[in-house]
């Protein structure tokens, strides 16, 4: 019984006079800093004296680790608090900025309340909104940009009610005086390209080829011609792959093309007429794609010389 009582008293004494833990140091940051400084000094002194035992004692000191952990925990909390405060400040500044933009936008819309989308775009291009690299635009410029974007959307919606050919006829109406990037003409170009692509979607290669004159009248580098070229390239590649995967269809198409070419070669026309006739066949579908499939199949680089045995 005496041993049990003695052990109990010893335990109480150890708790009362024992080592300070992380919780204690966390509540007493100044003492944690003092303790950690003392620990570091003991470690450096042991290293200088080459005293391994003193080094291990200082390095393994539980209070040293507790003080270090408490200080790190406080630093993390301080950092998180700082980040939260920065985010809150940023959020409030953004809310204030958006409010300013909304006020500017309302004033601009009131001033131009009867403006068409074309007029709105023209007015926007007059606004001086140059800004430095990574610099946010002024509230007035930001408001004008929102109004401009809405005008562009409105303009495209209106123009997409017309067909591709109808839009082409309206080029002078929208592009006569201003062809700058972002102008009314740019909106017309976007709508015309989008409508042109939509009207080519779903057509087969032969049908697309009949539309070339409508799209490329203004030259191969025009926006509309690039739309046509992209659609043609896509459909052409699909047909070439079809010829690569379907032997029977490839052979039938290739031989059929060669038959037509032979008729031209054996005709009584002049050399120029025969050359032009053969070129017309070979540069149009499906003979052009059959020729490219012939090459991709590794059958040679000089097609339409001999028939392929079926």
GROMACS .gro file of C-alpha atoms in nm:
model
  310
    1UNK     CA    1   0.000   0.000   0.000
    2UNK     CA    2   0.287   0.239   0.087
    3UNK     CA    3   0.445   0.167  -0.253
    4UNK     CA    4   0.119   0.256  -0.432
    5UNK     CA    5   0.085   0.582  -0.238
    6UNK     CA    6   0.450   0.671  -0.307
    7UNK     CA    7   0.406   0.599  -0.679
    8UNK     CA    8   0.096   0.821  -0.688
    9UNK     CA    9   0.278   1.109  -0.522
   10UNK     CA   10   0.570   1.076  -0.764
   11UNK     CA   11   0.331   1.088  -1.058
   12UNK     CA   12   0.172   1.410  -0.929
   13UNK     CA   13   0.513   1.568  -0.878
   14UNK     CA   14   0.618   1.475  -1.231
   15UNK     CA   15   0.305   1.630  -1.378
   16UNK     CA   16   0.350   1.946  -1.177
   17UNK     CA   17   0.720   1.989  -1.250
   18UNK     CA   18   0.754   1.799  -1.578
   19UNK     CA   19   0.834   1.907  -1.932
   20UNK     CA   20   0.627   2.171  -2.109
   21UNK     CA   21   0.438   2.038  -2.409
   22UNK     CA   22   0.336   2.192  -2.744
   23UNK     CA   23   0.005   2.318  -2.608
   24UNK     CA   24   0.185   2.511  -2.334
   25UNK     CA   25   0.434   2.669  -2.572
   26UNK     CA   26   0.157   2.750  -2.820
   27UNK     CA   27  -0.014   2.955  -2.549
   28UNK     CA   28   0.319   3.114  -2.449
   29UNK     CA   29   0.490   3.206  -2.775
   30UNK     CA   30   0.754   3.422  -2.604
   31UNK     CA   31   0.866   3.130  -2.389
   32UNK     CA   32   0.866   2.906  -2.697
   33UNK     CA   33   1.102   3.146  -2.874
   34UNK     CA   34   1.329   3.164  -2.566
   35UNK     CA   35   1.332   2.786  -2.532
   36UNK     CA   36   1.406   2.726  -2.900
   37UNK     CA   37   1.688   2.981  -2.893
   38UNK     CA   38   1.835   2.806  -2.590
   39UNK     CA   39   1.811   2.470  -2.766
   40UNK     CA   40   1.985   2.603  -3.076
   41UNK     CA   41   2.265   2.750  -2.865
   42UNK     CA   42   2.317   2.416  -2.689
   43UNK     CA   43   2.330   2.231  -3.023
   44UNK     CA   44   2.582   2.478  -3.173
   45UNK     CA   45   2.795   2.462  -2.857
   46UNK     CA   46   2.796   2.080  -2.867
   47UNK     CA   47   2.899   2.088  -3.233
   48UNK     CA   48   3.185   2.329  -3.163
   49UNK     CA   49   3.308   2.111  -2.876
   50UNK     CA   50   3.248   1.794  -3.075
   51UNK     CA   51   3.048   1.667  -2.776
   52UNK     CA   52   2.827   1.392  -2.919
   53UNK     CA   53   2.640   1.322  -2.594
   54UNK     CA   54   2.559   1.689  -2.537
   55UNK     CA   55   2.448   1.717  -2.902
   56UNK     CA   56   2.214   1.416  -2.876
   57UNK     CA   57   2.072   1.541  -2.546
   58UNK     CA   58   1.998   1.886  -2.691
   59UNK     CA   59   1.872   1.748  -3.023
   60UNK     CA   60   1.635   1.501  -2.855
   61UNK     CA   61   1.507   1.744  -2.594
   62UNK     CA   62   1.127   1.704  -2.601
   63UNK     CA   63   1.071   2.062  -2.491
   64UNK     CA   64   1.282   2.183  -2.783
   65UNK     CA   65   1.064   1.991  -3.028
   66UNK     CA   66   0.747   2.109  -2.855
   67UNK     CA   67   0.857   2.473  -2.873
   68UNK     CA   68   0.955   2.436  -3.240
   69UNK     CA   69   0.619   2.275  -3.327
   70UNK     CA   70   0.428   2.547  -3.141
   71UNK     CA   71   0.612   2.825  -3.324
   72UNK     CA   72   0.554   2.657  -3.663
   73UNK     CA   73   0.186   2.614  -3.586
   74UNK     CA   74   0.158   2.985  -3.501
   75UNK     CA   75   0.343   3.085  -3.818
   76UNK     CA   76   0.105   2.873  -4.025
   77UNK     CA   77  -0.196   3.032  -3.857
   78UNK     CA   78  -0.047   3.380  -3.912
   79UNK     CA   79   0.011   3.296  -4.279
   80UNK     CA   80  -0.343   3.167  -4.328
   81UNK     CA   81  -0.482   3.476  -4.160
   82UNK     CA   82  -0.273   3.701  -4.384
   83UNK     CA   83  -0.391   3.514  -4.697
   84UNK     CA   84  -0.754   3.538  -4.585
   85UNK     CA   85  -0.717   3.911  -4.521
   86UNK     CA   86  -0.558   3.964  -4.864
   87UNK     CA   87  -0.837   3.767  -5.034
   88UNK     CA   88  -1.102   3.962  -4.846
   89UNK     CA   89  -0.937   4.290  -4.944
   90UNK     CA   90  -0.915   4.175  -5.305
   91UNK     CA   91  -1.280   4.070  -5.304
   92UNK     CA   92  -1.394   4.403  -5.162
   93UNK     CA   93  -1.183   4.594  -5.414
   94UNK     CA   94  -1.330   4.386  -5.698
   95UNK     CA   95  -1.685   4.445  -5.572
   96UNK     CA   96  -1.616   4.818  -5.558
   97UNK     CA   97  -1.466   4.809  -5.908
   98UNK     CA   98  -1.765   4.621  -6.049
   99UNK     CA   99  -1.994   4.877  -5.891
  100UNK     CA  100  -1.797   5.157  -6.058
  101UNK     CA  101  -1.813   4.976  -6.393
  102UNK     CA  102  -2.189   4.927  -6.358
  103UNK     CA  103  -2.232   5.299  -6.284
  104UNK     CA  104  -2.021   5.396  -6.587
  105UNK     CA  105  -2.208   5.149  -6.806
  106UNK     CA  106  -2.547   5.285  -6.705
  107UNK     CA  107  -2.432   5.640  -6.786
  108UNK     CA  108  -2.296   5.537  -7.128
  109UNK     CA  109  -2.611   5.344  -7.216
  110UNK     CA  110  -2.825   5.641  -7.115
  111UNK     CA  111  -2.616   5.870  -7.335
  112UNK     CA  112  -2.645   5.631  -7.634
  113UNK     CA  113  -2.984   5.475  -7.558
  114UNK     CA  114  -3.109   5.496  -7.916
  115UNK     CA  115  -2.788   5.376  -8.080
  116UNK     CA  116  -2.785   5.077  -8.316
  117UNK     CA  117  -2.527   4.803  -8.273
  118UNK     CA  118  -2.333   4.951  -8.565
  119UNK     CA  119  -2.325   5.297  -8.406
  120UNK     CA  120  -2.228   5.152  -8.069
  121UNK     CA  121  -1.930   4.970  -8.223
  122UNK     CA  122  -1.820   5.284  -8.408
  123UNK     CA  123  -1.839   5.487  -8.086
  124UNK     CA  124  -1.638   5.226  -7.899
  125UNK     CA  125  -1.356   5.250  -8.153
  126UNK     CA  126  -1.330   5.622  -8.078
  127UNK     CA  127  -1.265   5.561  -7.707
  128UNK     CA  128  -0.902   5.587  -7.596
  129UNK     CA  129  -0.841   5.287  -7.373
  130UNK     CA  130  -0.471   5.220  -7.392
  131UNK     CA  131  -0.332   5.062  -7.075
  132UNK     CA  132  -0.002   4.927  -6.952
  133UNK     CA  133   0.102   4.564  -6.949
  134UNK     CA  134  -0.101   4.367  -6.690
  135UNK     CA  135  -0.281   4.688  -6.596
  136UNK     CA  136  -0.657   4.665  -6.551
  137UNK     CA  137  -0.864   4.896  -6.774
  138UNK     CA  138  -1.034   5.194  -6.617
  139UNK     CA  139  -1.398   5.150  -6.510
  140UNK     CA  140  -1.506   5.358  -6.809
  141UNK     CA  141  -1.307   5.146  -7.055
  142UNK     CA  142  -1.427   4.823  -6.893
  143UNK     CA  143  -1.786   4.945  -6.922
  144UNK     CA  144  -1.736   5.035  -7.287
  145UNK     CA  145  -1.589   4.688  -7.354
  146UNK     CA  146  -1.897   4.520  -7.206
  147UNK     CA  147  -2.125   4.739  -7.419
  148UNK     CA  148  -1.912   4.667  -7.726
  149UNK     CA  149  -1.925   4.290  -7.668
  150UNK     CA  150  -2.303   4.307  -7.634
  151UNK     CA  151  -2.325   4.506  -7.958
  152UNK     CA  152  -2.112   4.246  -8.138
  153UNK     CA  153  -2.339   3.967  -8.014
  154UNK     CA  154  -2.646   4.163  -8.119
  155UNK     CA  155  -2.498   4.233  -8.460
  156UNK     CA  156  -2.403   3.871  -8.524
  157UNK     CA  157  -2.749   3.754  -8.419
  158UNK     CA  158  -2.907   3.997  -8.663
  159UNK     CA  159  -2.677   3.914  -8.952
  160UNK     CA  160  -2.709   3.537  -8.909
  161UNK     CA  161  -3.072   3.572  -9.014
  162UNK     CA  162  -2.943   3.613  -9.370
  163UNK     CA  163  -2.803   3.342  -9.595
  164UNK     CA  164  -2.435   3.328  -9.689
  165UNK     CA  165  -2.495   3.473 -10.036
  166UNK     CA  166  -2.719   3.746  -9.896
  167UNK     CA  167  -2.448   3.842  -9.649
  168UNK     CA  168  -2.189   3.859  -9.927
  169UNK     CA  169  -2.410   4.105 -10.111
  170UNK     CA  170  -2.414   4.326  -9.801
  171UNK     CA  171  -2.034   4.364  -9.778
  172UNK     CA  172  -2.029   4.727  -9.894
  173UNK     CA  173  -2.303   4.813  -9.649
  174UNK     CA  174  -2.088   4.707  -9.354
  175UNK     CA  175  -1.731   4.743  -9.484
  176UNK     CA  176  -1.739   5.046  -9.711
  177UNK     CA  177  -1.580   5.294  -9.469
  178UNK     CA  178  -1.402   5.089  -9.201
  179UNK     CA  179  -1.234   4.751  -9.223
  180UNK     CA  180  -1.034   4.773  -8.901
  181UNK     CA  181  -1.016   4.483  -8.660
  182UNK     CA  182  -1.311   4.507  -8.423
  183UNK     CA  183  -1.514   4.725  -8.657
  184UNK     CA  184  -1.865   4.665  -8.791
  185UNK     CA  185  -1.695   4.500  -9.087
  186UNK     CA  186  -1.534   4.249  -8.850
  187UNK     CA  187  -1.877   4.153  -8.722
  188UNK     CA  188  -1.996   4.107  -9.080
  189UNK     CA  189  -1.691   3.887  -9.151
  190UNK     CA  190  -1.756   3.671  -8.845
  191UNK     CA  191  -2.122   3.626  -8.934
  192UNK     CA  192  -2.046   3.557  -9.300
  193UNK     CA  193  -1.780   3.298  -9.214
  194UNK     CA  194  -2.003   3.130  -8.956
  195UNK     CA  195  -2.298   3.118  -9.194
  196UNK     CA  196  -2.077   3.001  -9.479
  197UNK     CA  197  -1.944   2.714  -9.271
  198UNK     CA  198  -2.294   2.621  -9.156
  199UNK     CA  199  -2.415   2.603  -9.515
  200UNK     CA  200  -2.124   2.377  -9.616
  201UNK     CA  201  -2.175   2.139  -9.324
  202UNK     CA  202  -2.345   1.820  -9.434
  203UNK     CA  203  -2.260   1.860  -9.804
  204UNK     CA  204  -2.058   1.592  -9.978
  205UNK     CA  205  -1.730   1.672 -10.150
  206UNK     CA  206  -1.877   1.716 -10.498
  207UNK     CA  207  -2.139   1.958 -10.367
  208UNK     CA  208  -1.873   2.155 -10.180
  209UNK     CA  209  -1.667   2.185 -10.497
  210UNK     CA  210  -1.963   2.343 -10.681
  211UNK     CA  211  -1.967   2.616 -10.413
  212UNK     CA  212  -1.605   2.723 -10.461
  213UNK     CA  213  -1.685   3.017 -10.686
  214UNK     CA  214  -1.923   3.159 -10.423
  215UNK     CA  215  -1.657   3.146 -10.152
  216UNK     CA  216  -1.334   3.219 -10.336
  217UNK     CA  217  -1.439   3.495 -10.572
  218UNK     CA  218  -1.221   3.742 -10.379
  219UNK     CA  219  -0.910   3.523 -10.385
  220UNK     CA  220  -0.779   3.215 -10.210
  221UNK     CA  221  -0.661   3.413  -9.906
  222UNK     CA  222  -0.997   3.571  -9.831
  223UNK     CA  223  -1.175   3.473  -9.509
  224UNK     CA  224  -1.459   3.303  -9.694
  225UNK     CA  225  -1.226   3.108  -9.919
  226UNK     CA  226  -1.037   2.981  -9.615
  227UNK     CA  227  -1.370   2.858  -9.476
  228UNK     CA  228  -1.437   2.673  -9.801
  229UNK     CA  229  -1.082   2.532  -9.812
  230UNK     CA  230  -1.103   2.399  -9.456
  231UNK     CA  231  -1.433   2.223  -9.528
  232UNK     CA  232  -1.302   2.084  -9.858
  233UNK     CA  233  -0.982   1.956  -9.695
  234UNK     CA  234  -1.180   1.780  -9.424
  235UNK     CA  235  -1.415   1.607  -9.668
  236UNK     CA  236  -1.128   1.524  -9.903
  237UNK     CA  237  -0.934   1.356  -9.624
  238UNK     CA  238  -1.241   1.155  -9.526
  239UNK     CA  239  -1.276   1.026  -9.884
  240UNK     CA  240  -0.905   0.940  -9.907
  241UNK     CA  241  -0.929   0.737  -9.585
  242UNK     CA  242  -1.238   0.565  -9.725
  243UNK     CA  243  -1.038   0.464 -10.033
  244UNK     CA  244  -0.756   0.339  -9.812
  245UNK     CA  245  -0.991   0.120  -9.609
  246UNK     CA  246  -1.220  -0.008  -9.886
  247UNK     CA  247  -1.021  -0.194 -10.154
  248UNK     CA  248  -1.309  -0.266 -10.391
  249UNK     CA  249  -1.441   0.090 -10.394
  250UNK     CA  250  -1.088   0.226 -10.440
  251UNK     CA  251  -1.017   0.000 -10.740
  252UNK     CA  252  -1.353   0.076 -10.904
  253UNK     CA  253  -1.309   0.453 -10.860
  254UNK     CA  254  -0.947   0.454 -10.973
  255UNK     CA  255  -1.018   0.250 -11.286
  256UNK     CA  256  -1.323   0.460 -11.366
  257UNK     CA  257  -1.110   0.776 -11.345
  258UNK     CA  258  -0.844   0.620 -11.569
  259UNK     CA  259  -1.113   0.531 -11.825
  260UNK     CA  260  -1.221   0.895 -11.844
  261UNK     CA  261  -0.860   1.011 -11.863
  262UNK     CA  262  -0.787   0.764 -12.147
  263UNK     CA  263  -1.080   0.903 -12.344
  264UNK     CA  264  -0.922   1.247 -12.321
  265UNK     CA  265  -0.577   1.113 -12.412
  266UNK     CA  266  -0.710   0.935 -12.720
  267UNK     CA  267  -0.925   1.224 -12.839
  268UNK     CA  268  -0.846   1.432 -13.147
  269UNK     CA  269  -0.811   1.756 -12.953
  270UNK     CA  270  -0.494   1.964 -12.943
  271UNK     CA  271  -0.225   1.894 -12.684
  272UNK     CA  272  -0.347   2.189 -12.475
  273UNK     CA  273  -0.706   2.068 -12.490
  274UNK     CA  274  -0.608   1.714 -12.392
  275UNK     CA  275  -0.380   1.838 -12.115
  276UNK     CA  276  -0.650   2.066 -11.977
  277UNK     CA  277  -0.912   1.792 -11.996
  278UNK     CA  278  -0.696   1.543 -11.808
  279UNK     CA  279  -0.601   1.804 -11.548
  280UNK     CA  280  -0.968   1.884 -11.485
  281UNK     CA  281  -1.043   1.519 -11.412
  282UNK     CA  282  -0.741   1.465 -11.192
  283UNK     CA  283  -0.788   1.779 -10.982
  284UNK     CA  284  -1.150   1.713 -10.892
  285UNK     CA  285  -1.316   1.453 -10.675
  286UNK     CA  286  -1.321   1.161 -10.663
  287UNK     CA  287  -1.023   1.117 -10.898
  288UNK     CA  288  -0.794   1.347 -10.697
  289UNK     CA  289  -0.863   1.150 -10.377
  290UNK     CA  290  -0.819   0.816 -10.558
  291UNK     CA  291  -0.482   0.939 -10.686
  292UNK     CA  292  -0.370   1.036 -10.335
  293UNK     CA  293  -0.491   0.704 -10.195
  294UNK     CA  294  -0.288   0.531 -10.467
  295UNK     CA  295   0.026   0.707 -10.346
  296UNK     CA  296  -0.048   0.650  -9.976
  297UNK     CA  297  -0.097   0.281 -10.042
  298UNK     CA  298   0.265   0.274 -10.159
  299UNK     CA  299   0.166   0.187 -10.517
  300UNK     CA  300   0.390   0.453 -10.670
  301UNK     CA  301   0.408   0.822 -10.749
  302UNK     CA  302   0.298   0.813 -11.114
  303UNK     CA  303  -0.073   0.717 -11.109
  304UNK     CA  304  -0.317   0.670 -11.394
  305UNK     CA  305  -0.076   0.480 -11.618
  306UNK     CA  306  -0.224   0.131 -11.586
  307UNK     CA  307  -0.550  -0.018 -11.467
  308UNK     CA  308  -0.556  -0.197 -11.134
  309UNK     CA  309  -0.657  -0.565 -11.159
  310UNK     CA  310  -0.974  -0.637 -10.965
   0.00000   0.00000   0.00000
